[in-house]
Structures are given as structure tokens and as C-alpha cells.
Amino acid sequence: MITVLDSIKLSTEYLEKKGVESPRLNAELLLADILNCKRLDLYLKYDQPLSEDEINKYREYISRRAKREPLQYIIGKVDFFGLELKINKSVLIPRPETEILVETIINREKDKNSLLILDIGTGSGNIAIALAKSLSQSKIVAVDISNEALKVAEENVNKHNVINQIELVRKNILEDTNFYNLKFDIIVSNPPYVSINEYQSLQEEIILYEPQIAVTDNDDGLKFYRKISEIADKNLKTGGRIYLEIGAGRSEQIENILTTTGFSNIQFVKDYQQINRIVYGIKI
Ligand code: GLN
């Protein structure tokens, strides 16, 4: 018989030996998912024996995590801005930094009515859905290059009942920046901003499992900011706002791109590590 506590201890040791960061936390979260309980509830079940099915599933999960597969892909979900989103390896795992992007928009836009918003590179739909929930009068066009990602986004849109507010569109903005005569109030994006050089030094979890096209532009890390500016130039209203997540140390270059496109009042918001992570500005 193997108990909850025994299995957590063994798994923690194994993950630690394999060099996984925060091994105990990972071991606990994976088991909590299998037992369908909160991590903290595990403490009440320490002496409970695991069934054979539970043990087998736990073994599989731990071995995947030891091979560096991100926990969020193993359990297939993530919490973003208080919403549970389904994810798989076709989409970038939504990050806490991106919650700051959403929060910035909501704080600044909550008193405005019927906003038309463009979300570029929607991935799991995280930004679009969080905005739709908080800005209930808004309509959002959410585009992505990947059909597989759009399937995930669609599932999440349905799950959170925001079908009436969000339109999902397949589009490769590097080749097609035509948004017809739509005039948006807001453009938001968390584009692939890692340069090809920086990409090599990212964690194995990212390089081996997250979609490369969601992480790097395979270039200088600025390609999408130039493209998004082009779109803003044509399809953002005068007085419209842009909100973007940016890479560490890129504020100055991105401020230049935005100024050249005709943005003013450009400001930055720092992330939890005091790095400029969000930029926003107004089109003049
Ligand atoms: N919009 C998604 C996110 O912010 C996906 C972004 C991306 O794939 N670069 O997490």
C-alpha cells in the first residue's frame, strides 16, 4: 500500500534528482489534479492509500514532468485572471505577466462603453476572454495564425460564455495586415518577442514543449511590433489605444517604433521583477 504522503515524497525525490525546479510543489500539484482536490487538501489525505489507477496515472505524470514537460500541459489547464482555461501544446501557456497587461487595460478602459478591440495572436484566447468578462460591453476580434490554437481558444470562449463578444479569425499578420475598414478602439497583443539569439538560452520546458512560433519571431524580437504598428496606423481610431507586452530591455526600441507610428503618451508598466513589461500609448 502506498499513501498520498509516500507517493509525494518519492515523486519529489525523483523530480529533484532530475533537476526539476520546485520538485515538491510540482509533485503536489500533479497529485492534487489526479485526486481532483486542491493542493492544500492533500494534507488532510496524507494517510489515504492510492488506488492502482491513481498510482499509474501519477507515475505517467511524474515521468512526463521529469522530461521537462510543463505542468500546465500535463494537467491541461491553467488559471488566468481567475478563469480556468483549457490548454494544450498548440498554445503558449498564459503567464502571470500577461495578467498585468489585462489588468492595465481594464483599469484604464472600464468606464468606456462599447469598445471594439483587436487581440493579435490570441493563443488560448486568454487575453480576449479576460477582457470580454470584465468589459462586458466590448466586442473583440481575436486573430491567430494557428488553426490548432484557434480550436483551443474556441473551447475556452464557449466554456466562459463569451461567444457573443468574441470573433475568432485565422490570420497571419506577417503576410496579411488587411482589416478592411474596421476601426478599433484598442489593439492588444502579447506577440512572440524573444529574438532568435535569446531563444537558445530559454528553459528546456519552453524550447522543448511550447510552440516556437508563439515565443520567438525568429528574428530580432521586434518584427511583430513593427507589423502591429502598421496595423495600428491603418485600423486604430485616432485617439485609440495600444497595449502590448514587451521583452526585457526592449522599452526604448519599442518606444521608438510607437513614436514613429504616431503614438503619444507612451508609458510602461513593470512586472513582478521590476522590469518594464507592458507598454501603452494613444494614437494621435
Ligand atoms: N495571447 C496569448 C498569451 O498572451 C498567446 C500569446 C502568444 O502566443 N505569443 O498568452
mmCIF file with all atom_site columns, N, CA, C and O in Angstrom, residues 16-44:
data_model
loop_
_atom_site.group_PDB
_atom_site.id
_atom_site.type_symbol
_atom_site.label_atom_id
_atom_site.label_alt_id
_atom_site.label_comp_id
_atom_site.label_asym_id
_atom_site.label_entity_id
_atom_site.label_seq_id
_atom_site.pdbx_PDB_ins_code
_atom_site.Cartn_x
_atom_site.Cartn_y
_atom_site.Cartn_z
_atom_site.occupancy
_atom_site.B_iso_or_equiv
_atom_site.pdbx_formal_charge
_atom_site.auth_seq_id
_atom_site.auth_comp_id
_atom_site.auth_asym_id
_atom_site.auth_atom_id
_atom_site.pdbx_PDB_model_num
ATOM 1   N N  . GLU A 1 16 ? 13.476  15.994 -8.114  1.00 0.00 ? 16 GLU A N  1
ATOM 2   C CA . GLU A 1 16 ? 14.658  16.741 -7.671  1.00 0.00 ? 16 GLU A CA 1
ATOM 3   C C  . GLU A 1 16 ? 15.916  16.179 -8.333  1.00 0.00 ? 16 GLU A C  1
ATOM 4   O O  . GLU A 1 16 ? 16.751  16.915 -8.851  1.00 0.00 ? 16 GLU A O  1
ATOM 5   N N  . LYS A 1 17 ? 16.001  14.849 -8.348  1.00 0.00 ? 17 LYS A N  1
ATOM 6   C CA . LYS A 1 17 ? 17.150  14.183 -8.976  1.00 0.00 ? 17 LYS A CA 1
ATOM 7   C C  . LYS A 1 17 ? 17.237  14.554 -10.460 1.00 0.00 ? 17 LYS A C  1
ATOM 8   O O  . LYS A 1 17 ? 18.306  14.704 -11.022 1.00 0.00 ? 17 LYS A O  1
ATOM 9   N N  . LYS A 1 18 ? 16.081  14.726 -11.076 1.00 0.00 ? 18 LYS A N  1
ATOM 10  C CA . LYS A 1 18 ? 16.053  15.065 -12.499 1.00 0.00 ? 18 LYS A CA 1
ATOM 11  C C  . LYS A 1 18 ? 16.248  16.570 -12.750 1.00 0.00 ? 18 LYS A C  1
ATOM 12  O O  . LYS A 1 18 ? 16.187  17.030 -13.888 1.00 0.00 ? 18 LYS A O  1
ATOM 13  N N  . GLY A 1 19 ? 16.406  17.332 -11.667 1.00 0.00 ? 19 GLY A N  1
ATOM 14  C CA . GLY A 1 19 ? 16.710  18.755 -11.820 1.00 0.00 ? 19 GLY A CA 1
ATOM 15  C C  . GLY A 1 19 ? 15.511  19.647 -12.106 1.00 0.00 ? 19 GLY A C  1
ATOM 16  O O  . GLY A 1 19 ? 15.664  20.767 -12.588 1.00 0.00 ? 19 GLY A O  1
ATOM 17  N N  . VAL A 1 20 ? 14.311  19.151 -11.792 1.00 0.00 ? 20 VAL A N  1
ATOM 18  C CA . VAL A 1 20 ? 13.113  19.987 -11.990 1.00 0.00 ? 20 VAL A CA 1
ATOM 19  C C  . VAL A 1 20 ? 13.026  20.993 -10.831 1.00 0.00 ? 20 VAL A C  1
ATOM 20  O O  . VAL A 1 20 ? 13.202  20.633 -9.674  1.00 0.00 ? 20 VAL A O  1
ATOM 21  N N  . GLU A 1 21 ? 12.744  22.233 -11.167 1.00 0.00 ? 21 GLU A N  1
ATOM 22  C CA . GLU A 1 21 ? 12.620  23.279 -10.142 1.00 0.00 ? 21 GLU A CA 1
ATOM 23  C C  . GLU A 1 21 ? 11.371  23.056 -9.294  1.00 0.00 ? 21 GLU A C  1
ATOM 24  O O  . GLU A 1 21 ? 10.362  22.573 -9.796  1.00 0.00 ? 21 GLU A O  1
ATOM 25  N N  . SER A 1 22 ? 11.416  23.459 -8.043  1.00 0.00 ? 22 SER A N  1
ATOM 26  C CA . SER A 1 22 ? 10.295  23.305 -7.102  1.00 0.00 ? 22 SER A CA 1
ATOM 27  C C  . SER A 1 22 ? 9.692   21.903 -7.180  1.00 0.00 ? 22 SER A C  1
ATOM 28  O O  . SER A 1 22 ? 8.502   21.732 -7.485  1.00 0.00 ? 22 SER A O  1
ATOM 29  N N  . PRO A 1 23 ? 10.485  20.878 -6.903  1.00 0.00 ? 23 PRO A N  1
ATOM 30  C CA . PRO A 1 23 ? 10.005  19.498 -7.076  1.00 0.00 ? 23 PRO A CA 1
ATOM 31  C C  . PRO A 1 23 ? 8.796   19.146 -6.194  1.00 0.00 ? 23 PRO A C  1
ATOM 32  O O  . PRO A 1 23 ? 7.868   18.491 -6.664  1.00 0.00 ? 23 PRO A O  1
ATOM 33  N N  . ARG A 1 24 ? 8.805   19.600 -4.948  1.00 0.00 ? 24 ARG A N  1
ATOM 34  C CA . ARG A 1 24 ? 7.689   19.247 -4.056  1.00 0.00 ? 24 ARG A CA 1
ATOM 35  C C  . ARG A 1 24 ? 6.373   19.861 -4.546  1.00 0.00 ? 24 ARG A C  1
ATOM 36  O O  . ARG A 1 24 ? 5.341   19.199 -4.594  1.00 0.00 ? 24 ARG A O  1
ATOM 37  N N  . LEU A 1 25 ? 6.451   21.129 -4.936  1.00 0.00 ? 25 LEU A N  1
ATOM 38  C CA . LEU A 1 25 ? 5.251   21.814 -5.425  1.00 0.00 ? 25 LEU A CA 1
ATOM 39  C C  . LEU A 1 25 ? 4.700   21.097 -6.667  1.00 0.00 ? 25 LEU A C  1
ATOM 40  O O  . LEU A 1 25 ? 3.493   20.859 -6.791  1.00 0.00 ? 25 LEU A O  1
ATOM 41  N N  . ASN A 1 26 ? 5.594   20.742 -7.577  1.00 0.00 ? 26 ASN A N  1
ATOM 42  C CA . ASN A 1 26 ? 5.172   20.024 -8.787  1.00 0.00 ? 26 ASN A CA 1
ATOM 43  C C  . ASN A 1 26 ? 4.534   18.682 -8.432  1.00 0.00 ? 26 ASN A C  1
ATOM 44  O O  . ASN A 1 26 ? 3.487   18.318 -8.969  1.00 0.00 ? 26 ASN A O  1
ATOM 45  N N  . ALA A 1 27 ? 5.177   17.952 -7.512  1.00 0.00 ? 27 ALA A N  1
ATOM 46  C CA . ALA A 1 27 ? 4.659   16.635 -7.122  1.00 0.00 ? 27 ALA A CA 1
ATOM 47  C C  . ALA A 1 27 ? 3.271   16.784 -6.503  1.00 0.00 ? 27 ALA A C  1
ATOM 48  O O  . ALA A 1 27 ? 2.362   16.002 -6.792  1.00 0.00 ? 27 ALA A O  1
ATOM 49  N N  . GLU A 1 28 ? 3.101   17.811 -5.695  1.00 0.00 ? 28 GLU A N  1
ATOM 50  C CA . GLU A 1 28 ? 1.806   18.006 -5.031  1.00 0.00 ? 28 GLU A CA 1
ATOM 51  C C  . GLU A 1 28 ? 0.723   18.429 -6.024  1.00 0.00 ? 28 GLU A C  1
ATOM 52  O O  . GLU A 1 28 ? -0.394  17.919 -5.992  1.00 0.00 ? 28 GLU A O  1
ATOM 53  N N  . LEU A 1 29 ? 1.072   19.366 -6.906  1.00 0.00 ? 29 LEU A N  1
ATOM 54  C CA . LEU A 1 29 ? 0.055   19.841 -7.850  1.00 0.00 ? 29 LEU A CA 1
ATOM 55  C C  . LEU A 1 29 ? -0.405  18.739 -8.796  1.00 0.00 ? 29 LEU A C  1
ATOM 56  O O  . LEU A 1 29 ? -1.582  18.647 -9.137  1.00 0.00 ? 29 LEU A O  1
ATOM 57  N N  . LEU A 1 30 ? 0.527   17.897 -9.215  1.00 0.00 ? 30 LEU A N  1
ATOM 58  C CA . LEU A 1 30 ? 0.151   16.807 -10.126 1.00 0.00 ? 30 LEU A CA 1
ATOM 59  C C  . LEU A 1 30 ? -0.749  15.798 -9.423  1.00 0.00 ? 30 LEU A C  1
ATOM 60  O O  . LEU A 1 30 ? -1.743  15.329 -9.999  1.00 0.00 ? 30 LEU A O  1
ATOM 61  N N  . LEU A 1 31 ? -0.434  15.493 -8.181  1.00 0.00 ? 31 LEU A N  1
ATOM 62  C CA . LEU A 1 31 ? -1.275  14.535 -7.458  1.00 0.00 ? 31 LEU A CA 1
ATOM 63  C C  . LEU A 1 31 ? -2.650  15.147 -7.142  1.00 0.00 ? 31 LEU A C  1
ATOM 64  O O  . LEU A 1 31 ? -3.678  14.466 -7.241  1.00 0.00 ? 31 LEU A O  1
ATOM 65  N N  . ALA A 1 32 ? -2.658  16.417 -6.785  1.00 0.00 ? 32 ALA A N  1
ATOM 66  C CA . ALA A 1 32 ? -3.934  17.082 -6.489  1.00 0.00 ? 32 ALA A CA 1
ATOM 67  C C  . ALA A 1 32 ? -4.849  17.015 -7.717  1.00 0.00 ? 32 ALA A C  1
ATOM 68  O O  . ALA A 1 32 ? -6.056  16.812 -7.599  1.00 0.00 ? 32 ALA A O  1
ATOM 69  N N  . ASP A 1 33 ? -4.256  17.170 -8.905  1.00 0.00 ? 33 ASP A N  1
ATOM 70  C CA . ASP A 1 33 ? -5.067  17.099 -10.120 1.00 0.00 ? 33 ASP A CA 1
ATOM 71  C C  . ASP A 1 33 ? -5.675  15.701 -10.279 1.00 0.00 ? 33 ASP A C  1
ATOM 72  O O  . ASP A 1 33 ? -6.852  15.554 -10.608 1.00 0.00 ? 33 ASP A O  1
ATOM 73  N N  . ILE A 1 34 ? -4.865  14.678 -10.029 1.00 0.00 ? 34 ILE A N  1
ATOM 74  C CA . ILE A 1 34 ? -5.354  13.303 -10.165 1.00 0.00 ? 34 ILE A CA 1
ATOM 75  C C  . ILE A 1 34 ? -6.449  13.007 -9.129  1.00 0.00 ? 34 ILE A C  1
ATOM 76  O O  . ILE A 1 34 ? -7.448  12.371 -9.438  1.00 0.00 ? 34 ILE A O  1
ATOM 77  N N  . LEU A 1 35 ? -6.266  13.500 -7.930  1.00 0.00 ? 35 LEU A N  1
ATOM 78  C CA . LEU A 1 35 ? -7.249  13.238 -6.864  1.00 0.00 ? 35 LEU A CA 1
ATOM 79  C C  . LEU A 1 35 ? -8.394  14.242 -6.875  1.00 0.00 ? 35 LEU A C  1
ATOM 80  O O  . LEU A 1 35 ? -9.273  14.209 -6.003  1.00 0.00 ? 35 LEU A O  1
ATOM 81  N N  . ASN A 1 36 ? -8.320  15.157 -7.868  1.00 0.00 ? 36 ASN A N  1
ATOM 82  C CA . ASN A 1 36 ? -9.406  16.119 -8.007  1.00 0.00 ? 36 ASN A CA 1
ATOM 83  C C  . ASN A 1 36 ? -9.643  16.955 -6.755  1.00 0.00 ? 36 ASN A C  1
ATOM 84  O O  . ASN A 1 36 ? -10.775 17.154 -6.333  1.00 0.00 ? 36 ASN A O  1
ATOM 85  N N  . CYS A 1 37 ? -8.555  17.391 -6.160  1.00 0.00 ? 37 CYS A N  1
ATOM 86  C CA . CYS A 1 37 ? -8.703  18.219 -4.963  1.00 0.00 ? 37 CYS A CA 1
ATOM 87  C C  . CYS A 1 37 ? -7.725  19.383 -5.036  1.00 0.00 ? 37 CYS A C  1
ATOM 88  O O  . CYS A 1 37 ? -6.894  19.449 -5.924  1.00 0.00 ? 37 CYS A O  1
ATOM 89  N N  . LYS A 1 38 ? -7.835  20.313 -4.108  1.00 0.00 ? 38 LYS A N  1
ATOM 90  C CA . LYS A 1 38 ? -6.891  21.422 -4.049  1.00 0.00 ? 38 LYS A CA 1
ATOM 91  C C  . LYS A 1 38 ? -5.587  20.926 -3.433  1.00 0.00 ? 38 LYS A C  1
ATOM 92  O O  . LYS A 1 38 ? -5.592  20.002 -2.633  1.00 0.00 ? 38 LYS A O  1
ATOM 93  N N  . ARG A 1 39 ? -4.498  21.600 -3.793  1.00 0.00 ? 39 ARG A N  1
ATOM 94  C CA . ARG A 1 39 ? -3.199  21.162 -3.273  1.00 0.00 ? 39 ARG A CA 1
ATOM 95  C C  . ARG A 1 39 ? -3.207  21.089 -1.749  1.00 0.00 ? 39 ARG A C  1
ATOM 96  O O  . ARG A 1 39 ? -2.710  20.127 -1.165  1.00 0.00 ? 39 ARG A O  1
ATOM 97  N N  . LEU A 1 40 ? -3.781  22.097 -1.120  1.00 0.00 ? 40 LEU A N  1
ATOM 98  C CA . LEU A 1 40 ? -3.748  22.130 0.340   1.00 0.00 ? 40 LEU A CA 1
ATOM 99  C C  . LEU A 1 40 ? -4.575  21.020 0.977   1.00 0.00 ? 40 LEU A C  1
ATOM 100 O O  . LEU A 1 40 ? -4.304  20.594 2.089   1.00 0.00 ? 40 LEU A O  1
ATOM 101 N N  . ASP A 1 41 ? -5.577  20.531 0.237   1.00 0.00 ? 41 ASP A N  1
ATOM 102 C CA . ASP A 1 41 ? -6.390  19.437 0.768   1.00 0.00 ? 41 ASP A CA 1
ATOM 103 C C  . ASP A 1 41 ? -5.615  18.126 0.855   1.00 0.00 ? 41 ASP A C  1
ATOM 104 O O  . ASP A 1 41 ? -6.029  17.194 1.543   1.00 0.00 ? 41 ASP A O  1
ATOM 105 N N  . LEU A 1 42 ? -4.488  18.067 0.145   1.00 0.00 ? 42 LEU A N  1
ATOM 106 C CA . LEU A 1 42 ? -3.677  16.849 0.219   1.00 0.00 ? 42 LEU A CA 1
ATOM 107 C C  . LEU A 1 42 ? -3.223  16.570 1.650   1.00 0.00 ? 42 LEU A C  1
ATOM 108 O O  . LEU A 1 42 ? -3.100  15.422 2.067   1.00 0.00 ? 42 LEU A O  1
ATOM 109 N N  . TYR A 1 43 ? -2.991  17.651 2.415   1.00 0.00 ? 43 TYR A N  1
ATOM 110 C CA . TYR A 1 43 ? -2.511  17.482 3.795   1.00 0.00 ? 43 TYR A CA 1
ATOM 111 C C  . TYR A 1 43 ? -3.498  16.705 4.647   1.00 0.00 ? 43 TYR A C  1
ATOM 112 O O  . TYR A 1 43 ? -3.126  16.062 5.617   1.00 0.00 ? 43 TYR A O  1
ATOM 113 N N  . LEU A 1 44 ? -4.776  16.780 4.273   1.00 0.00 ? 44 LEU A N  1
ATOM 114 C CA . LEU A 1 44 ? -5.791  16.053 5.035   1.00 0.00 ? 44 LEU A CA 1
ATOM 115 C C  . LEU A 1 44 ? -5.884  14.596 4.604   1.00 0.00 ? 44 LEU A C  1
ATOM 116 O O  . LEU A 1 44 ? -6.568  13.791 5.213   1.00 0.00 ? 44 LEU A O  1
#
